[in-house]
């Protein structure tokens, strides 16, 4: 399965990844609606889903599942918007915005990695079994 791998030490906080993501996912350039978030303090920290699946177990209505290609997905039509997944995400990668009643997250499309000028985000192929053991 494909996952995004982050290298915080290479991040310069330019925001390109956030802009690309929000434009692709929500069709608007609004970094508050980006599935990837960069903490822009002195030491940059990239918050992006690593497809660990912790949210699958915490969802009280069981609408978060792993797809056949390994990506963790939310069934938005069935989501009740409790946001438990947002609070429990170990990567701070499950997102919410006041414009939407359900959470959203990275689907590992790789557009941010393609546009990152420093290589701080990369797409890697891993075995699903390997990721589930992490």
CSV table of N, CA and C in Angstrom, one decimal:
chain,number,residue,atom,x,y,z
A,1,UNK,N,0.8,-1.2,0.0
A,1,UNK,CA,0.0,0.0,0.0
A,1,UNK,C,0.9,1.2,0.0
A,2,UNK,N,0.4,2.3,-0.5
A,2,UNK,CA,1.1,3.6,-0.5
A,2,UNK,C,0.8,4.4,0.7
A,3,UNK,N,1.8,4.9,1.3
A,3,UNK,CA,1.7,5.8,2.5
A,3,UNK,C,2.5,7.0,2.3
A,4,UNK,N,2.2,8.1,3.0
A,4,UNK,CA,3.0,9.3,3.0
A,4,UNK,C,4.0,9.2,4.1
A,5,UNK,N,5.2,9.5,3.8
A,5,UNK,CA,6.3,9.5,4.9
A,5,UNK,C,6.8,10.9,5.0
A,6,UNK,N,6.8,11.4,6.2
A,6,UNK,CA,7.3,12.8,6.4
A,6,UNK,C,8.7,12.8,7.0
A,7,UNK,N,9.4,13.9,6.6
A,7,UNK,CA,10.7,14.2,7.1
A,7,UNK,C,10.7,15.6,7.6
A,8,UNK,N,10.3,15.7,8.9
A,8,UNK,CA,10.1,17.1,9.5
A,8,UNK,C,11.3,18.0,9.3
A,9,UNK,N,12.5,17.4,9.4
A,9,UNK,CA,13.7,18.2,9.4
A,9,UNK,C,14.0,18.8,8.0
A,10,UNK,N,13.3,18.3,7.0
A,10,UNK,CA,13.4,18.9,5.6
A,10,UNK,C,12.4,20.0,5.3
A,11,UNK,N,11.4,20.0,6.2
A,11,UNK,CA,10.2,21.0,5.9
A,11,UNK,C,10.7,22.4,6.2
A,12,UNK,N,10.3,23.3,5.3
A,12,UNK,CA,10.6,24.7,5.4
A,12,UNK,C,9.4,25.5,5.7
A,13,UNK,N,8.3,24.9,5.9
A,13,UNK,CA,7.0,25.6,6.2
A,13,UNK,C,6.4,26.4,5.1
A,14,UNK,N,6.7,26.1,3.9
A,14,UNK,CA,6.2,26.9,2.8
A,14,UNK,C,4.7,26.9,2.5
A,15,UNK,N,4.1,25.8,3.0
A,15,UNK,CA,2.7,25.6,2.8
A,15,UNK,C,2.2,25.1,1.5
A,16,UNK,N,3.1,24.8,0.6
A,16,UNK,CA,2.7,24.2,-0.7
A,16,UNK,C,1.9,23.0,-0.6
A,17,UNK,N,2.3,22.1,0.3
A,17,UNK,CA,1.6,20.8,0.5
A,17,UNK,C,0.1,21.0,1.0
A,18,UNK,N,-0.1,22.0,1.9
A,18,UNK,CA,-1.4,22.3,2.4
A,18,UNK,C,-2.3,22.9,1.3
A,19,UNK,N,-1.7,23.8,0.5
A,19,UNK,CA,-2.5,24.4,-0.6
A,19,UNK,C,-2.9,23.4,-1.7
A,20,UNK,N,-1.9,22.5,-2.0
A,20,UNK,CA,-2.2,21.5,-3.0
A,20,UNK,C,-3.3,20.5,-2.5
A,21,UNK,N,-3.2,20.2,-1.3
A,21,UNK,CA,-4.2,19.2,-0.7
A,21,UNK,C,-5.6,19.8,-0.6
A,22,UNK,N,-5.7,21.0,-0.1
A,22,UNK,CA,-7.0,21.7,0.0
A,22,UNK,C,-7.6,21.9,-1.4
A,23,UNK,N,-6.8,22.2,-2.3
A,23,UNK,CA,-7.3,22.4,-3.7
A,23,UNK,C,-7.8,21.1,-4.3
A,24,UNK,N,-7.1,20.1,-4.1
A,24,UNK,CA,-7.4,18.8,-4.6
A,24,UNK,C,-8.6,18.2,-3.9
A,25,UNK,N,-8.7,18.3,-2.6
A,25,UNK,CA,-9.7,17.6,-1.8
A,25,UNK,C,-11.0,18.4,-1.7
A,26,UNK,N,-10.9,19.7,-1.6
A,26,UNK,CA,-12.1,20.5,-1.4
A,26,UNK,C,-12.3,21.5,-2.5
A,27,UNK,N,-11.4,21.5,-3.5
A,27,UNK,CA,-11.6,22.4,-4.7
A,27,UNK,C,-11.5,23.9,-4.3
A,28,UNK,N,-10.8,24.2,-3.2
A,28,UNK,CA,-10.5,25.6,-2.8
A,28,UNK,C,-9.2,25.7,-2.1
A,29,UNK,N,-8.5,26.8,-2.3
A,29,UNK,CA,-7.2,27.0,-1.7
A,29,UNK,C,-7.4,27.6,-0.3
A,30,UNK,N,-7.6,26.7,0.7
A,30,UNK,CA,-7.8,27.1,2.1
A,30,UNK,C,-7.1,26.1,3.0
A,31,UNK,N,-6.0,26.5,3.5
A,31,UNK,CA,-5.1,25.5,4.2
A,31,UNK,C,-5.8,25.0,5.5
A,32,UNK,N,-6.8,25.6,6.0
A,32,UNK,CA,-7.6,25.1,7.1
A,32,UNK,C,-8.4,23.9,6.7
A,33,UNK,N,-8.6,23.7,5.4
A,33,UNK,CA,-9.3,22.5,4.9
A,33,UNK,C,-8.3,21.5,4.3
A,34,UNK,N,-7.1,21.6,4.6
A,34,UNK,CA,-6.1,20.6,4.1
A,34,UNK,C,-6.0,19.4,5.0
A,35,UNK,N,-5.9,18.2,4.4
A,35,UNK,CA,-5.7,17.0,5.1
A,35,UNK,C,-4.3,16.9,5.7
A,36,UNK,N,-3.4,17.7,5.2
A,36,UNK,CA,-2.1,17.7,5.8
A,36,UNK,C,-1.9,19.1,6.5
A,37,UNK,N,-1.4,19.1,7.6
A,37,UNK,CA,-1.1,20.4,8.4
A,37,UNK,C,0.3,20.4,8.8
A,38,UNK,N,0.9,21.6,8.7
A,38,UNK,CA,2.3,21.8,9.1
A,38,UNK,C,2.3,22.8,10.3
A,39,UNK,N,2.8,22.3,11.4
A,39,UNK,CA,3.0,23.2,12.5
A,39,UNK,C,4.2,24.1,12.2
A,40,UNK,N,4.0,25.4,12.1
A,40,UNK,CA,5.0,26.2,11.6
A,40,UNK,C,5.8,27.0,12.6
A,41,UNK,N,6.1,26.4,13.8
A,41,UNK,CA,6.9,26.9,14.8
A,41,UNK,C,8.4,26.9,14.3
A,42,UNK,N,9.3,27.1,15.2
A,42,UNK,CA,10.7,27.1,14.9
A,42,UNK,C,11.1,25.7,14.3
A,43,UNK,N,10.6,24.6,14.9
A,43,UNK,CA,10.9,23.3,14.4
A,43,UNK,C,9.6,22.9,13.7
A,44,UNK,N,9.6,22.7,12.4
A,44,UNK,CA,8.4,22.4,11.7
A,44,UNK,C,8.0,20.9,12.0
A,45,UNK,N,6.7,20.7,12.0
A,45,UNK,CA,6.1,19.3,12.2
A,45,UNK,C,5.0,19.1,11.3
A,46,UNK,N,5.1,18.1,10.5
A,46,UNK,CA,4.1,17.7,9.5
A,46,UNK,C,3.2,16.7,10.1
A,47,UNK,N,1.9,17.1,10.1
A,47,UNK,CA,0.8,16.2,10.6
A,47,UNK,C,0.1,15.6,9.4
A,48,UNK,N,0.3,14.3,9.1
A,48,UNK,CA,-0.3,13.7,8.0
A,48,UNK,C,-0.6,12.2,8.4
A,49,UNK,N,-1.7,11.7,7.8
A,49,UNK,CA,-2.1,10.3,8.1
A,49,UNK,C,-1.0,9.3,7.6
A,50,UNK,N,-0.6,8.4,8.5
A,50,UNK,CA,0.3,7.3,8.1
A,50,UNK,C,-0.5,6.0,7.9
A,51,UNK,N,-1.8,6.1,7.8
A,51,UNK,CA,-2.7,4.9,7.6
A,51,UNK,C,-2.5,3.8,8.7
A,52,UNK,N,-2.2,4.2,9.9
A,52,UNK,CA,-2.0,3.3,11.0
A,52,UNK,C,-3.3,2.6,11.4
A,53,UNK,N,-4.5,3.2,11.2
A,53,UNK,CA,-5.7,2.6,11.5
A,53,UNK,C,-6.2,2.7,12.9
A,54,UNK,N,-5.6,3.5,13.7
A,54,UNK,CA,-6.0,3.7,15.1
A,54,UNK,C,-7.5,4.2,15.2
A,55,UNK,N,-7.8,5.0,14.2
A,55,UNK,CA,-9.2,5.6,14.1
A,55,UNK,C,-10.2,4.5,13.8
A,56,UNK,N,-9.9,3.4,13.2
A,56,UNK,CA,-10.8,2.3,12.9
A,56,UNK,C,-11.4,1.8,14.2
A,57,UNK,N,-10.5,1.5,15.1
A,57,UNK,CA,-10.9,0.9,16.4
A,57,UNK,C,-11.7,1.9,17.3
A,58,UNK,N,-11.4,3.2,17.2
A,58,UNK,CA,-12.1,4.1,18.1
A,58,UNK,C,-13.4,4.6,17.6
A,59,UNK,N,-13.7,4.4,16.3
A,59,UNK,CA,-15.0,4.9,15.8
A,59,UNK,C,-16.2,4.1,16.4
A,60,UNK,N,-17.1,4.8,17.1
A,60,UNK,CA,-18.2,4.1,17.8
A,60,UNK,C,-19.3,3.6,16.8
A,61,UNK,N,-19.3,4.1,15.6
A,61,UNK,CA,-20.3,3.7,14.7
A,61,UNK,C,-19.7,2.9,13.5
A,62,UNK,N,-18.4,2.5,13.6
A,62,UNK,CA,-17.7,1.7,12.7
A,62,UNK,C,-17.8,2.1,11.3
A,63,UNK,N,-17.6,3.4,11.0
A,63,UNK,CA,-17.7,3.8,9.6
A,63,UNK,C,-16.3,4.2,9.0
A,64,UNK,N,-15.3,3.9,9.8
A,64,UNK,CA,-13.9,4.0,9.3
A,64,UNK,C,-13.3,2.7,9.0
A,65,UNK,N,-12.9,2.4,7.8
A,65,UNK,CA,-12.4,1.1,7.4
A,65,UNK,C,-11.2,1.2,6.5
A,66,UNK,N,-10.5,0.1,6.4
A,66,UNK,CA,-9.3,0.1,5.5
A,66,UNK,C,-9.8,-0.5,4.2
A,67,UNK,N,-9.5,0.3,3.1
A,67,UNK,CA,-9.9,-0.1,1.8
A,67,UNK,C,-9.0,-1.3,1.3
A,68,UNK,N,-9.4,-1.9,0.2
A,68,UNK,CA,-8.6,-3.0,-0.4
A,68,UNK,C,-7.2,-2.6,-0.7
A,69,UNK,N,-6.9,-1.3,-1.0
A,69,UNK,CA,-5.6,-0.9,-1.3
A,69,UNK,C,-4.8,-0.4,0.0
A,70,UNK,N,-5.5,-0.6,1.1
A,70,UNK,CA,-4.8,-0.3,2.4
A,70,UNK,C,-5.0,1.1,3.0
A,71,UNK,N,-5.7,2.0,2.2
A,71,UNK,CA,-5.9,3.3,2.7
A,71,UNK,C,-7.1,3.3,3.7
A,72,UNK,N,-7.0,4.0,4.8
A,72,UNK,CA,-8.0,4.1,5.8
A,72,UNK,C,-9.0,5.2,5.3
A,73,UNK,N,-10.3,4.8,5.2
A,73,UNK,CA,-11.3,5.7,4.6
A,73,UNK,C,-12.5,5.9,5.6
A,74,UNK,N,-13.1,7.0,5.5
A,74,UNK,CA,-14.3,7.3,6.3
A,74,UNK,C,-15.5,7.3,5.4
A,75,UNK,N,-16.6,6.5,5.8
A,75,UNK,CA,-17.8,6.5,5.1
A,75,UNK,C,-18.6,7.8,5.5
A,76,UNK,N,-18.5,8.8,4.8
A,76,UNK,CA,-19.0,10.1,5.2
A,76,UNK,C,-20.5,10.1,5.3
A,77,UNK,N,-21.2,9.3,4.5
A,77,UNK,CA,-22.7,9.3,4.5
A,77,UNK,C,-23.2,8.7,5.8
A,78,UNK,N,-22.4,7.8,6.4
A,78,UNK,CA,-22.8,7.2,7.7
A,78,UNK,C,-22.2,7.8,8.9
A,79,UNK,N,-21.2,8.6,8.8
A,79,UNK,CA,-20.5,9.3,9.9
A,79,UNK,C,-21.5,10.2,10.7
A,80,UNK,N,-21.5,10.1,12.0
A,80,UNK,CA,-22.4,10.9,12.9
A,80,UNK,C,-21.7,12.2,13.3
A,81,UNK,N,-20.5,12.4,13.0
A,81,UNK,CA,-19.7,13.6,13.4
A,81,UNK,C,-19.4,13.7,14.8
A,82,UNK,N,-19.1,12.6,15.5
A,82,UNK,CA,-18.8,12.7,16.9
A,82,UNK,C,-17.3,13.2,17.1
A,83,UNK,N,-16.5,13.1,16.1
A,83,UNK,CA,-15.1,13.5,16.1
A,83,UNK,C,-14.2,12.8,17.1
A,84,UNK,N,-14.6,11.6,17.6
A,84,UNK,CA,-13.7,10.9,18.4
A,84,UNK,C,-12.4,10.5,17.7
A,85,UNK,N,-12.5,10.2,16.5
A,85,UNK,CA,-11.3,9.9,15.7
A,85,UNK,C,-10.3,11.1,15.7
A,86,UNK,N,-10.9,12.3,15.6
A,86,UNK,CA,-10.0,13.5,15.6
A,86,UNK,C,-9.2,13.6,16.9
A,87,UNK,N,-9.9,13.4,18.0
A,87,UNK,CA,-9.3,13.5,19.3
A,87,UNK,C,-8.3,12.4,19.6
A,88,UNK,N,-8.5,11.2,19.0
A,88,UNK,CA,-7.6,10.1,19.3
A,88,UNK,C,-6.5,9.8,18.3
A,89,UNK,N,-6.5,10.5,17.2
A,89,UNK,CA,-5.5,10.2,16.2
A,89,UNK,C,-4.1,10.5,16.7
A,90,UNK,N,-3.2,9.5,16.7
A,90,UNK,CA,-1.9,9.6,17.3
A,90,UNK,C,-1.0,10.6,16.5
A,91,UNK,N,-1.4,10.8,15.2
A,91,UNK,CA,-0.6,11.7,14.3
A,91,UNK,C,-1.2,13.1,14.2
A,92,UNK,N,-2.3,13.4,14.9
A,92,UNK,CA,-3.0,14.6,14.8
A,92,UNK,C,-3.3,14.9,13.3
A,93,UNK,N,-3.7,13.8,12.6
A,93,UNK,CA,-3.9,13.9,11.2
A,93,UNK,C,-5.4,13.8,10.8
A,94,UNK,N,-6.2,13.4,11.7
A,94,UNK,CA,-7.7,13.4,11.4
A,94,UNK,C,-8.1,14.8,11.6
A,95,UNK,N,-8.7,15.4,10.6
A,95,UNK,CA,-9.0,16.8,10.6
A,95,UNK,C,-10.5,17.1,10.7
A,96,UNK,N,-10.9,18.3,11.1
A,96,UNK,CA,-12.2,18.8,11.1
A,96,UNK,C,-12.3,20.3,10.7
A,97,UNK,N,-13.4,20.7,10.2
A,97,UNK,CA,-13.6,22.1,9.8
A,97,UNK,C,-15.0,22.4,10.1
A,98,UNK,N,-15.3,23.6,10.5
A,98,UNK,CA,-16.7,24.0,10.8
A,98,UNK,C,-17.6,23.9,9.7
A,99,UNK,N,-17.1,24.0,8.4
A,99,UNK,CA,-18.0,23.9,7.2
A,99,UNK,C,-18.5,22.4,7.0
A,100,UNK,N,-18.0,21.5,7.7
A,100,UNK,CA,-18.3,20.1,7.5
A,100,UNK,C,-18.8,19.4,8.7
A,101,UNK,N,-19.7,18.5,8.6
A,101,UNK,CA,-20.2,17.8,9.8
A,101,UNK,C,-19.4,16.5,10.1
A,102,UNK,N,-18.5,16.1,9.2
A,102,UNK,CA,-17.8,14.9,9.4
A,102,UNK,C,-16.3,15.2,9.3
A,103,UNK,N,-15.4,14.4,9.9
A,103,UNK,CA,-14.0,14.6,9.8
A,103,UNK,C,-13.5,14.2,8.4
A,104,UNK,N,-12.2,14.6,8.1
A,104,UNK,CA,-11.6,14.2,6.9
A,104,UNK,C,-10.1,13.9,7.1
A,105,UNK,N,-9.5,13.2,6.2
A,105,UNK,CA,-8.1,12.8,6.4
A,105,UNK,C,-7.5,12.5,5.0
A,106,UNK,N,-6.2,12.4,5.1
A,106,UNK,CA,-5.4,12.1,3.9
A,106,UNK,C,-5.8,10.7,3.3
A,107,UNK,N,-5.9,10.7,2.0
A,107,UNK,CA,-6.2,9.5,1.3
A,107,UNK,C,-5.0,9.0,0.5
A,108,UNK,N,-3.9,9.5,0.8
A,108,UNK,CA,-2.6,9.1,0.2
A,108,UNK,C,-2.5,9.2,-1.3
A,109,UNK,N,-3.1,10.4,-1.8
A,109,UNK,CA,-3.1,10.6,-3.3
A,109,UNK,C,-1.7,10.9,-3.7
A,110,UNK,N,-0.8,11.5,-2.9
A,110,UNK,CA,0.5,11.8,-3.2
A,110,UNK,C,0.8,13.2,-3.9
A,111,UNK,N,-0.2,14.0,-4.1
A,111,UNK,CA,0.0,15.3,-4.7
A,111,UNK,C,0.9,16.2,-3.9
A,112,UNK,N,0.8,16.1,-2.6
A,112,UNK,CA,1.6,17.0,-1.7
A,112,UNK,C,3.1,16.6,-1.9
A,113,UNK,N,3.3,15.3,-2.0
A,113,UNK,CA,4.7,14.8,-2.1
A,113,UNK,C,5.3,15.2,-3.5
A,114,UNK,N,4.4,15.2,-4.5
A,114,UNK,CA,4.9,15.6,-5.8
A,114,UNK,C,5.2,17.1,-5.9
A,115,UNK,N,4.6,17.9,-5.1
A,115,UNK,CA,4.8,19.3,-5.2
A,115,UNK,C,5.8,19.9,-4.1
A,116,UNK,N,6.1,19.1,-3.1
A,116,UNK,CA,7.0,19.5,-2.1
A,116,UNK,C,8.4,19.9,-2.6
A,117,UNK,N,8.8,21.1,-2.4
A,117,UNK,CA,10.1,21.5,-3.0
A,117,UNK,C,11.3,21.0,-2.3
A,118,UNK,N,11.2,20.4,-1.1
A,118,UNK,CA,12.4,20.0,-0.4
A,118,UNK,C,12.4,18.4,-0.2
A,119,UNK,N,11.3,17.7,-0.6
A,119,UNK,CA,11.3,16.3,-0.4
A,119,UNK,C,10.9,15.9,1.1
A,120,UNK,N,10.3,16.9,1.8
A,120,UNK,CA,9.9,16.6,3.2
A,120,UNK,C,8.8,15.6,3.3
A,121,UNK,N,8.1,15.4,2.2
A,121,UNK,CA,7.0,14.4,2.1
A,121,UNK,C,7.3,13.5,0.9
A,122,UNK,N,7.2,12.2,1.1
A,122,UNK,CA,7.4,11.2,0.1
A,122,UNK,C,6.4,10.1,0.1
A,123,UNK,N,6.1,9.5,-1.0
A,123,UNK,CA,5.2,8.4,-1.1
A,123,UNK,C,6.1,7.1,-1.0
A,124,UNK,N,5.7,6.2,-0.2
A,124,UNK,CA,6.4,4.9,-0.1
A,124,UNK,C,5.4,3.8,-0.2
A,125,UNK,N,5.8,2.7,-0.8
A,125,UNK,CA,5.0,1.5,-0.9
A,125,UNK,C,5.5,0.5,0.2
A,126,UNK,N,4.5,0.1,1.0
A,126,UNK,CA,4.8,-0.9,2.1
A,126,UNK,C,3.8,-2.0,2.0
A,127,UNK,N,4.2,-3.1,2.7
A,127,UNK,CA,3.3,-4.2,2.8
A,127,UNK,C,2.3,-3.8,3.9
A,128,UNK,N,1.0,-4.2,3.7
A,128,UNK,CA,-0.1,-3.9,4.6
A,128,UNK,C,0.2,-4.5,6.0
A,129,UNK,N,0.7,-5.7,6.0
A,129,UNK,CA,1.0,-6.4,7.2
A,129,UNK,C,2.1,-5.7,8.0
A,130,UNK,N,3.0,-5.2,7.4
A,130,UNK,CA,4.1,-4.4,8.0
A,130,UNK,C,3.5,-3.2,8.7
A,131,UNK,N,2.7,-2.4,8.1
A,131,UNK,CA,2.1,-1.2,8.7
A,131,UNK,C,1.2,-1.6,9.8
A,132,UNK,N,0.5,-2.6,9.8
A,132,UNK,CA,-0.4,-3.0,10.9
A,132,UNK,C,0.3,-3.4,12.1
A,133,UNK,N,1.6,-3.8,12.0
A,133,UNK,CA,2.3,-4.2,13.2
A,133,UNK,C,3.0,-3.0,13.9
A,134,UNK,N,3.0,-1.9,13.2
A,134,UNK,CA,3.6,-0.7,13.8
A,134,UNK,C,2.7,-0.1,14.9
